[in-house]
Short mmCIF file of C-alpha atoms in Angstrom, two decimals:
data_model
loop_
_atom_site.label_atom_id
_atom_site.label_comp_id
_atom_site.label_asym_id
_atom_site.label_seq_id
_atom_site.Cartn_x
_atom_site.Cartn_y
_atom_site.Cartn_z
CA MET W 479 137.49 -47.32 78.64
CA MET W 480 139.32 -46.88 75.44
CA ARG W 481 136.18 -46.38 73.56
CA ASN W 482 132.97 -44.81 74.33
CA GLU W 483 130.20 -47.37 74.69
CA CYS W 484 128.32 -45.75 71.82
CA GLU W 485 131.17 -46.75 69.54
CA LYS W 486 130.43 -50.39 70.12
CA VAL W 487 127.13 -50.60 68.32
CA ILE W 488 128.58 -52.22 65.22
CA ASP W 489 130.67 -54.70 67.10
CA TYR W 490 127.74 -55.54 69.29
CA TYR W 491 125.56 -56.05 66.26
CA ASN W 492 128.13 -58.33 64.70
CA ASN W 493 128.70 -60.23 67.89
CA GLN W 494 132.31 -59.14 68.12
CA LEU W 495 132.41 -58.19 71.77
CA THR W 496 133.75 -60.31 74.57
CA GLU W 497 131.22 -61.47 77.07
CA SER W 498 132.05 -58.78 79.58
CA GLU W 499 132.06 -56.07 76.94
CA GLN W 500 128.72 -57.35 75.81
CA ASN W 501 127.28 -57.16 79.30
CA GLU W 502 128.62 -53.67 79.72
CA PHE W 503 127.15 -52.59 76.46
CA GLU W 504 123.80 -54.05 77.34
CA ASN W 505 123.80 -52.09 80.55
CA HIS W 506 124.65 -49.05 78.54
CA LEU W 507 121.83 -49.76 76.10
CA GLU W 508 119.27 -49.44 78.83
CA SER W 509 120.19 -45.84 79.38
CA CYS W 510 121.17 -44.78 75.87
CA ASP W 511 118.28 -44.09 73.54
CA GLU W 512 120.61 -43.25 70.74
CA CYS W 513 122.29 -46.64 70.72
CA ARG W 514 118.98 -48.40 70.92
CA GLU W 515 117.79 -46.44 67.94
CA GLU W 516 120.95 -47.15 66.02
CA LEU W 517 120.61 -50.81 66.66
CA ALA W 518 117.00 -50.79 65.57
CA GLU W 519 118.04 -48.86 62.50
CA LEU W 520 120.79 -51.31 61.59
CA ARG W 521 118.25 -54.06 61.89
CA ALA W 522 115.69 -52.29 59.76
CA LEU W 523 118.19 -51.21 57.15
CA THR W 524 119.59 -54.69 56.69
CA GLU W 525 116.39 -56.66 56.88
CA ASP W 526 116.07 -57.23 53.14
CA LEU W 527 119.72 -57.79 52.41
CA ALA W 528 119.52 -61.56 52.60
CA PHE W 529 117.26 -61.44 49.57
CA ALA W 530 120.20 -60.18 47.58
CA SER W 531 121.51 -63.75 47.67
CA GLU W 532 121.61 -65.41 44.29
CA PRO W 533 119.61 -68.61 44.40
CA VAL W 534 121.79 -71.68 44.78
CA ASN W 535 120.58 -75.24 44.64
CA PRO W 536 121.21 -77.03 47.90
CA PRO W 537 123.25 -80.22 47.54
CA GLU W 538 121.47 -83.48 47.13
CA GLY W 539 120.30 -85.10 50.31
CA MET W 540 120.97 -82.08 52.48
CA LYS W 541 117.47 -82.07 53.86
CA ASP W 542 117.74 -85.63 55.09
CA ARG W 543 121.11 -85.01 56.62
CA VAL W 544 120.10 -81.80 58.33
CA LEU W 545 116.76 -82.97 59.65
CA GLY W 546 118.29 -86.30 60.62
CA ALA W 547 120.79 -84.47 62.79
CA VAL W 548 118.13 -82.16 64.17
CA PHE W 549 115.76 -84.89 65.24
CA ALA W 550 118.61 -86.93 66.65
CA GLU W 551 119.21 -83.96 68.90
CA GLU W 552 115.71 -84.12 70.33
CA SER W 553 114.78 -81.44 72.73
CA ASN W 554 115.57 -82.83 76.10
CA ASP W 555 118.34 -80.33 76.57
CA THR W 556 116.10 -77.55 77.75
CA SER W 557 118.18 -77.39 80.88
CA GLU W 558 120.75 -75.44 78.96
CA GLU W 559 120.11 -71.87 79.80
CA GLU W 560 120.08 -69.43 76.99
CA SER W 561 122.31 -67.02 78.79
CA ASP W 562 125.07 -69.59 78.96
CA HIS W 563 125.45 -69.22 75.32
CA SER W 564 126.79 -65.89 74.33
CA ASP W 565 125.72 -65.88 70.72
CA ASP W 566 122.22 -67.02 71.42
CA HIS W 567 122.00 -64.41 74.02
CA HIS W 568 123.13 -62.06 71.43
CA ASP W 569 120.60 -63.22 68.90
CA SER W 570 117.85 -62.42 71.24
CA SER W 571 119.14 -59.12 72.45
CA VAL W 572 119.99 -57.69 69.09
CA VAL W 573 116.78 -58.77 67.57
CA ALA W 574 115.11 -58.06 70.84
CA PHE W 575 113.21 -61.26 71.00
CA GLU W 576 112.22 -62.85 74.21
CA PRO W 577 114.57 -65.20 75.90
CA LYS W 578 113.94 -68.81 75.53
CA LYS W 579 110.89 -70.23 77.14
CA ASP W 580 111.46 -73.24 79.20
CA LYS W 581 109.36 -75.63 77.37
CA ASP W 582 109.80 -79.29 77.04
CA VAL W 583 108.86 -80.27 73.57
CA SER W 584 110.37 -83.69 73.46
CA GLU W 585 108.52 -86.46 71.84
CA PRO W 586 108.45 -89.67 73.74
CA GLU W 587 109.90 -91.82 71.03
CA GLN W 588 113.52 -91.53 70.24
CA SER W 589 114.53 -92.09 66.68
CA SER W 590 116.33 -95.29 67.22
CA GLN W 591 117.49 -96.38 63.83
CA LYS W 592 121.05 -95.53 64.61
CA ASN W 593 121.00 -97.41 67.86
CA LYS W 594 120.09 -100.70 66.37
CA LYS W 595 122.72 -103.03 67.61
CA PRO W 596 124.99 -104.39 64.94
CA TRP W 597 124.63 -107.89 66.17
CA LEU W 598 120.93 -107.74 65.51
CA LEU W 599 121.64 -107.08 61.90
CA ARG W 600 124.22 -109.79 61.83
CA GLY W 601 121.69 -112.11 63.39
CA LEU W 602 119.43 -111.30 60.53
CA ALA W 603 122.14 -112.02 58.04
CA ALA W 604 122.87 -115.25 59.82
CA ALA W 605 119.23 -116.21 59.60
CA LEU W 606 119.30 -115.64 55.89
CA ILE W 607 122.41 -117.67 55.51
CA LEU W 608 120.81 -120.33 57.58
CA SER W 609 118.21 -120.98 54.96
CA ILE W 610 120.85 -121.26 52.30
CA ALA W 611 123.10 -123.32 54.48
CA GLY W 612 120.23 -125.60 55.26
CA ASN W 613 120.33 -126.91 51.75
CA LEU W 614 124.04 -127.30 51.86
CA TYR W 615 123.70 -129.13 55.08
CA ALA W 616 121.36 -131.66 53.54
CA VAL W 617 123.92 -132.37 50.87
CA MET W 618 126.64 -132.70 53.45
CA ASN W 619 124.62 -135.18 55.42
CA GLU W 620 124.28 -137.43 52.45
CA GLN W 621 128.00 -137.35 52.04
CA GLU W 622 128.59 -138.03 55.68
CA SER W 623 126.45 -141.09 55.71
CA ALA W 624 128.21 -142.24 52.59
CA THR W 625 131.50 -142.20 54.40
CA GLN W 626 130.20 -144.72 56.88
CA GLU W 627 131.77 -143.08 59.80
CA PRO W 628 128.82 -141.85 61.72
CA VAL W 629 130.28 -139.83 64.50
CA GLU W 630 126.87 -138.83 65.67
CA GLN W 631 124.09 -139.37 63.24
CA PRO W 632 121.72 -136.42 63.04
CA GLU W 633 118.05 -137.03 63.41
CA PRO W 634 116.53 -136.80 60.01
CA ASP W 635 113.61 -134.56 59.17
CA LYS W 636 113.38 -132.72 62.35
CA GLU W 637 110.34 -130.55 62.58
CA PRO W 638 111.17 -126.90 62.39
CA THR W 639 110.39 -125.18 65.63
CA ILE W 640 109.81 -121.57 66.37
CA SER W 641 112.32 -120.34 68.85
CA THR W 642 113.90 -117.18 70.07
CA ASP W 643 117.55 -117.40 69.38
CA GLU W 644 120.28 -115.86 71.38
CA ILE W 645 123.96 -115.55 70.70
CA THR W 646 125.92 -116.98 73.57
CA THR W 647 129.40 -116.66 72.17
CA LYS W 648 130.78 -114.75 69.29
CA VAL W 649 134.37 -114.74 68.12
CA GLN W 650 136.50 -113.41 65.29
CA LEU W 651 138.74 -116.00 63.75
CA GLN W 652 142.30 -115.01 62.97
CA GLY W 653 144.81 -116.43 60.58
CA GLU W 654 147.83 -115.67 58.48
CA THR W 655 145.98 -114.87 55.29
CA ASP W 656 143.62 -112.00 54.59
CA ALA W 657 140.70 -114.27 55.27
CA GLN W 658 138.42 -113.33 58.11
CA ALA W 659 135.55 -115.07 59.77
CA THR W 660 133.08 -114.57 62.54
CA ALA W 661 131.61 -117.50 64.39
CA SER W 662 128.63 -117.38 66.70
CA LEU W 663 127.15 -119.96 68.97
CA ILE W 664 123.46 -119.44 68.99
CA GLN W 665 121.29 -120.88 71.65
CA GLN W 666 117.99 -122.12 70.38
CA GLU W 667 115.22 -123.75 72.31
CA ASP W 668 116.04 -127.14 70.95
CA GLY W 669 119.78 -126.99 70.85
CA ASN W 670 122.68 -124.87 69.84
CA LEU W 671 123.67 -123.70 66.45
CA LEU W 672 127.05 -122.72 65.20
CA THR W 673 127.04 -120.10 62.48
CA LEU W 674 130.09 -118.89 60.76
CA GLN W 675 130.65 -116.35 58.05
CA ALA W 676 133.93 -115.95 56.27
CA GLU W 677 135.25 -113.59 53.67
CA ALA W 678 138.37 -112.86 51.69
CA LEU W 679 138.87 -116.59 51.32
CA GLU W 680 141.21 -118.04 48.75
CA GLN W 681 139.55 -119.82 45.88
CA LEU W 682 139.41 -123.58 46.19
CA GLU W 683 140.53 -126.03 43.59
CA GLY W 684 138.98 -129.30 42.47
CA GLU W 685 137.17 -130.99 45.33
CA GLU W 686 138.66 -128.88 48.02
CA VAL W 687 136.40 -127.53 50.73
CA TYR W 688 136.70 -125.41 53.81
CA GLN W 689 135.95 -127.41 56.93
CA VAL W 690 134.87 -125.94 60.22
CA TRP W 691 136.05 -127.67 63.36
CA LEU W 692 135.05 -127.33 66.95
CA MET W 693 137.83 -128.33 69.25
CA GLU W 694 137.57 -129.96 72.61
CA GLY W 695 141.11 -129.69 73.81
CA LYS W 696 143.02 -131.12 70.89
CA LYS W 697 140.17 -133.21 69.64
CA PRO W 698 138.52 -131.86 66.51
CA TYR W 699 134.87 -132.33 65.66
CA ARG W 700 133.50 -131.62 62.24
CA ALA W 701 131.18 -128.66 62.45
CA GLY W 702 130.17 -127.79 58.94
CA THR W 703 131.71 -127.70 55.52
CA PHE W 704 131.55 -124.95 52.98
CA VAL W 705 133.02 -123.61 49.81
CA ALA W 706 133.93 -120.06 48.88
CA ASN W 707 131.89 -118.25 46.29
CA GLU W 708 133.39 -116.10 43.56
CA ASP W 709 133.80 -113.26 45.97
CA GLY W 710 135.67 -115.39 48.45
CA GLU W 711 132.76 -115.57 50.88
CA GLY W 712 131.48 -118.62 52.62
CA ALA W 713 129.26 -119.52 55.54
CA VAL W 714 127.90 -122.42 57.49
CA ALA W 715 125.14 -122.98 59.93
CA TYR W 716 125.69 -126.13 61.90
CA ALA W 717 123.24 -127.74 64.27
CA MET W 718 125.34 -128.68 67.27
CA GLU W 719 123.00 -131.41 68.40
CA GLN W 720 125.05 -133.64 66.16
CA LEU W 721 127.94 -133.23 68.54
CA PRO W 722 128.43 -134.82 71.95
CA GLU W 723 126.26 -132.99 74.43
CA GLY W 724 127.71 -130.93 77.24
CA THR W 725 131.08 -130.58 75.65
CA ASN W 726 133.12 -127.56 76.62
CA TRP W 727 134.32 -126.22 73.37
CA ASP W 728 137.73 -124.63 73.47
CA ALA W 729 138.18 -123.38 69.97
CA VAL W 730 136.77 -123.07 66.51
CA ALA W 731 138.92 -123.44 63.43
CA ILE W 732 138.68 -123.57 59.68
CA SER W 733 140.95 -125.69 57.56
CA ARG W 734 141.29 -126.17 53.85
CA GLU W 735 140.66 -129.81 53.10
CA PRO W 736 141.31 -131.86 49.96
CA ASP W 737 137.68 -132.93 49.96
CA ALA W 738 134.59 -132.96 52.15
CA THR W 739 135.33 -136.22 53.91
CA SER W 740 138.18 -135.41 56.26
CA GLN W 741 137.43 -136.60 59.76
CA THR W 742 140.40 -134.77 61.16
CA PRO W 743 142.15 -131.79 59.65
CA GLN W 744 144.29 -132.98 56.74
CA GLY W 745 145.02 -129.61 55.31
CA LYS W 746 146.21 -126.38 56.71
CA VAL W 747 144.23 -124.54 59.41
CA ILE W 748 143.68 -121.08 57.96
CA LEU W 749 141.65 -119.42 60.69
CA GLN W 750 140.99 -120.08 64.32
CA ALA W 751 139.79 -118.58 67.55
CA GLU W 752 139.39 -119.62 71.12
CA LEU W 753 135.90 -119.88 72.46
CA MET Z 702 102.03 -65.37 54.67
CA SER Z 703 103.54 -64.96 58.10
CA ASN Z 704 100.38 -66.32 59.65
CA GLN Z 705 101.21 -69.63 58.13
CA ASP Z 706 104.78 -69.34 59.42
CA LEU Z 707 103.55 -68.51 62.86
CA GLU Z 708 101.20 -71.44 62.90
CA LEU Z 709 103.95 -73.79 61.78
CA TYR Z 710 106.28 -72.31 64.33
CA HIS Z 711 103.83 -72.94 67.15
CA GLN Z 712 103.21 -76.47 66.00
CA MET Z 713 106.94 -77.01 65.89
CA THR Z 714 107.48 -75.78 69.43
CA GLY Z 715 104.85 -78.32 70.39
CA GLY Z 716 107.16 -81.00 69.04
CA ASN Z 717 105.58 -81.47 65.65
CA LYS Z 718 108.25 -82.75 63.31
CA GLN Z 719 106.17 -82.20 60.19
CA ALA Z 720 105.90 -78.54 61.09
CA LEU Z 721 109.64 -78.20 61.37
CA GLU Z 722 109.98 -80.00 58.09
CA ALA Z 723 107.54 -77.59 56.48
CA ILE Z 724 109.53 -74.64 57.78
CA TYR Z 725 112.65 -76.29 56.49
CA ASP Z 726 111.16 -76.86 53.06
CA LYS Z 727 110.01 -73.32 52.84
CA TYR Z 728 113.27 -71.67 53.84
CA GLU Z 729 115.89 -74.19 52.80
CA ARG Z 730 116.79 -72.53 49.55
CA LEU Z 731 116.81 -68.96 50.76
CA LEU Z 732 118.85 -69.73 53.85
CA TYR Z 733 121.25 -71.98 52.01
CA SER Z 734 121.80 -69.39 49.29
CA PHE Z 735 122.25 -66.75 51.94
CA VAL Z 736 124.86 -68.77 53.81
CA ILE Z 737 126.67 -69.48 50.57
CA LYS Z 738 126.79 -65.75 50.02
CA LEU Z 739 128.10 -65.28 53.56
CA SER Z 740 130.63 -68.08 53.57
CA GLY Z 741 131.24 -69.14 50.00
CA ASP Z 742 131.64 -72.66 51.28
CA GLN Z 743 129.25 -75.54 50.70
CA THR Z 744 130.36 -77.73 53.55
CA LEU Z 745 130.20 -74.91 55.99
CA ALA Z 746 126.81 -73.88 54.65
CA GLU Z 747 125.36 -77.26 55.43
CA GLU Z 748 126.82 -77.14 58.91
CA VAL Z 749 125.18 -73.78 59.44
CA MET Z 750 121.83 -75.07 58.20
CA GLN Z 751 122.02 -77.90 60.67
CA GLU Z 752 122.91 -75.61 63.52
CA VAL Z 753 120.10 -73.21 62.71
CA PHE Z 754 117.46 -75.90 62.68
CA ILE Z 755 118.82 -77.45 65.84
CA LYS Z 756 118.41 -74.06 67.49
CA LEU Z 757 114.85 -73.89 66.27
CA TRP Z 758 113.97 -77.40 67.24
CA THR Z 759 115.50 -77.25 70.68
CA ASN Z 760 114.02 -73.82 71.37
CA LYS Z 761 117.42 -72.31 71.91
CA ALA Z 762 116.30 -69.54 69.66
CA THR Z 763 112.79 -68.36 70.23
CA TYR Z 764 110.65 -66.36 67.90
CA ASP Z 765 108.37 -63.64 69.15
CA GLU Z 766 105.86 -62.52 66.56
CA THR Z 767 105.41 -59.10 68.16
CA LYS Z 768 108.98 -58.23 67.23
CA GLY Z 769 108.86 -58.79 63.51
CA LYS Z 770 108.36 -61.19 60.66
CA PHE Z 771 109.31 -64.80 61.01
CA SER Z 772 111.36 -64.64 57.84
CA SER Z 773 113.45 -61.75 59.21
CA TRP Z 774 113.97 -63.65 62.39
CA ILE Z 775 115.10 -66.88 60.82
CA VAL Z 776 117.41 -64.94 58.49
CA THR Z 777 118.91 -63.19 61.51
CA ILE Z 778 119.46 -66.42 63.38
CA THR Z 779 121.04 -67.86 60.28
CA ARG Z 780 123.32 -64.89 59.86
CA TYR Z 781 124.61 -65.06 63.43
CA THR Z 782 125.07 -68.78 63.27
CA ALA Z 783 126.98 -68.47 60.01
CA ILE Z 784 129.20 -65.64 61.21
CA ASP Z 785 129.93 -67.58 64.34
CA ILE Z 786 130.89 -70.74 62.51
CA ILE Z 787 132.88 -68.85 59.89
CA ARG Z 788 134.81 -67.12 62.62
CA LYS Z 789 135.56 -70.37 64.40
CA ASN Z 790 136.78 -71.84 61.14
CA LYS Z 791 138.90 -68.83 60.47
CA ASN Z 792 140.55 -69.28 63.82
CA GLN Z 793 141.53 -72.72 62.69
CA ALA Z 794 143.89 -71.04 60.27
CA ILE Z 795 141.72 -70.91 57.26
CA ALA Z 796 142.60 -67.93 55.16
CA LEU Z 797 140.12 -65.12 55.25
CA GLU Z 798 139.77 -64.77 51.54
CA GLU Z 799 139.69 -68.44 50.84
CA GLU Z 800 136.45 -69.25 49.17
CA THR Z 801 136.38 -72.95 48.80
CA ASP Z 802 134.19 -75.06 46.62
CA LEU Z 803 131.75 -72.39 45.71
CA PRO Z 804 128.85 -74.19 44.13
CA GLU Z 805 128.01 -73.42 40.59
CA GLN Z 806 125.06 -71.23 40.21
CA VAL Z 807 122.76 -73.46 38.32
CA GLY Z 808 120.93 -71.96 35.40
CA ASP Z 809 117.46 -72.91 36.44
CA SER Z 810 117.88 -71.56 39.94
CA THR Z 811 115.03 -69.38 40.99
CA GLU Z 812 113.93 -67.75 44.14
CA ASP Z 813 111.25 -70.01 45.51
CA LEU Z 814 109.83 -67.60 48.07
CA VAL Z 815 107.48 -64.86 47.00
CA GLU Z 816 109.25 -62.38 49.21
CA TRP Z 817 112.62 -63.34 47.81
CA LYS Z 818 111.39 -63.20 44.26
CA GLU Z 819 109.89 -59.77 44.84
CA GLN Z 820 112.78 -58.34 46.78
CA GLY Z 821 115.78 -60.11 45.27
CA GLU Z 822 116.12 -58.16 42.09
CA LYS Z 823 115.24 -54.90 43.84
CA VAL Z 824 117.87 -55.34 46.50
CA ARG Z 825 120.52 -56.33 44.00
CA ARG Z 826 119.68 -53.30 41.92
CA ALA Z 827 119.76 -51.03 44.95
CA VAL Z 828 123.18 -52.38 45.94
CA LYS Z 829 124.44 -51.56 42.46
CA GLU Z 830 123.46 -47.96 43.01
CA LEU Z 831 125.95 -47.63 45.85
CA SER Z 832 129.46 -46.36 45.40
CA GLU Z 833 132.21 -48.95 45.46
CA GLU Z 834 133.22 -47.93 48.94
CA GLN Z 835 129.68 -48.18 50.21
CA LYS Z 836 129.20 -51.55 48.59
CA GLN Z 837 132.34 -52.79 50.23
CA MET Z 838 131.28 -51.50 53.63
CA VAL Z 839 127.90 -53.15 53.45
CA ASP Z 840 129.54 -56.36 52.36
CA LEU Z 841 132.15 -56.37 55.11
CA PHE Z 842 129.67 -55.39 57.76
CA TYR Z 843 126.62 -57.42 56.90
CA PHE Z 844 127.80 -60.33 54.80
CA LYS Z 845 131.21 -60.82 56.37
CA GLY Z 846 130.25 -59.78 59.89
CA LEU Z 847 133.55 -58.05 60.50
CA SER Z 848 134.33 -55.84 63.46
CA GLN Z 849 134.54 -52.10 63.18
CA ARG Z 850 138.32 -52.28 63.35
CA GLU Z 851 138.55 -54.91 60.65
CA ILE Z 852 136.33 -52.85 58.40
CA SER Z 853 138.44 -49.76 58.98
CA GLU Z 854 141.62 -51.67 58.20
CA THR Z 855 140.21 -53.32 55.11
CA CYS Z 856 138.83 -50.08 53.73
CA ASN Z 857 141.71 -48.02 54.90
CA LEU Z 858 139.45 -45.57 56.70
CA PRO Z 859 139.74 -44.06 60.16
CA LEU Z 860 138.07 -46.20 62.81
CA GLY Z 861 135.98 -43.31 64.06
CA THR Z 862 134.33 -42.77 60.70
CA ILE Z 863 133.16 -46.31 60.11
CA LYS Z 864 129.87 -46.17 61.92
CA GLY Z 865 128.79 -42.96 60.24
CA ARG Z 866 129.78 -44.13 56.79
CA LEU Z 867 128.12 -47.44 57.23
CA ARG Z 868 124.85 -45.90 58.36
CA LEU Z 869 124.94 -43.61 55.41
CA ALA Z 870 125.55 -46.48 53.03
CA LEU Z 871 122.69 -48.47 54.50
CA LYS Z 872 120.36 -45.51 54.34
CA HIS Z 873 121.18 -45.00 50.70
CA LEU Z 874 120.48 -48.59 50.09
CA LYS Z 875 117.16 -48.41 51.84
CA SER Z 876 116.11 -45.32 49.99
CA HIS Z 877 116.94 -46.93 46.66
CA LEU Z 878 114.95 -49.89 47.78
CA SER Z 879 111.88 -47.98 48.80
CA LYS Z 880 111.97 -45.95 45.62
CA GLY Z 881 112.27 -49.24 44.13
CA LYS Z 882 110.28 -50.54 41.30
CA GLY Z 883 111.66 -48.98 38.17
CA GLY Z 884 115.11 -47.63 37.41
CA VAL Z 885 116.47 -45.36 40.05
CA HIS Z 886 118.71 -42.55 39.04
CA ASP Z 887 119.52 -40.04 41.67
CA ALA Z 888 121.83 -40.85 44.53
#
């Protein structure tokens, strides 16, 4: 009311009207040749202005980021009506382009990189560690037999089998130090495997080792021995077939032991978690 | 030139990612430079770029070749998207004049589009021909996307005169442009 509709051309062009003002103005446009001409003129007069922009180099990696976001969007949101969206509506009316066609352009495959589950990656890491730990394990076995206390002697030279592994339990071990560890029980076709990865471990001295224990109630079972590398990281992969079958494991723990022969925890338990 | 754009555009609406990428490659630099001119802010400029190409890809903005060149259309979409995002940002208490992290204009920067290369210098020269007041009006209206009232307040001119003055300024600009090639002297 305050202003004549014809005075709103600029604000309409710059998308400065409220939705209702915009609708009113669009109604007005249908009957006002002058405003239509003015709008067309504004468009024509400004069409080259963008070229006045001084060239600027886009930041590194922008293309990947932008297109990554775009394709993540996919186009299954065609249900969103153009008119819901005031500025899009505006885009099309000012420039007088046709409203959005309802077209489904989605590609069947969804870019799924982002959705890859973290545990899959961890599984991969565990598999890598496995091959390293395998060697360690061989060394440990020699030591174990040297101690003459065969809790459960592992079968030597077991044929490697191809199996699809599955994590059945996964826990984060907690302790008083900064050290952290994740333990997983992995079900394989021919038995279970305990893998454990630890980081931020304190450096060991002399013959000290970190010993992993599986606990049945209060009874500890040795379940792998490892040392920390320079970065304070360590890991084990332990074939659980060496342990009594059918045991219900209650907890997993790591202790710092004076050497690799402890049959029960002699040193301090630094990390533990219930299973 | 626009035939190629049109073809790419149609392929893109058919879900062809390479086509969108080709459009992106072609217009990235122009649109980015344009948004930098509009916003003066790198982070915001990238956000605008993303929004523009999402609109394209999801068909929220639809190009109709009977209504004009593809390049004009994509520039228009970019302008509205930028103004919209700038305004939202401004509402979050960012000072109007604040021009944050304006990227350095790198020495070897060149216009990579033929149209831009041809027009760029001409448009800049034509803008220089305008009076200070006209320059300011064009800037506030087109590059800042301000409302009529804001323009009147900034320029200290009566609200009722803004539209007329702006049209005059733009017409001058256009006439300088069409006279174009060499030096232009009369106003």
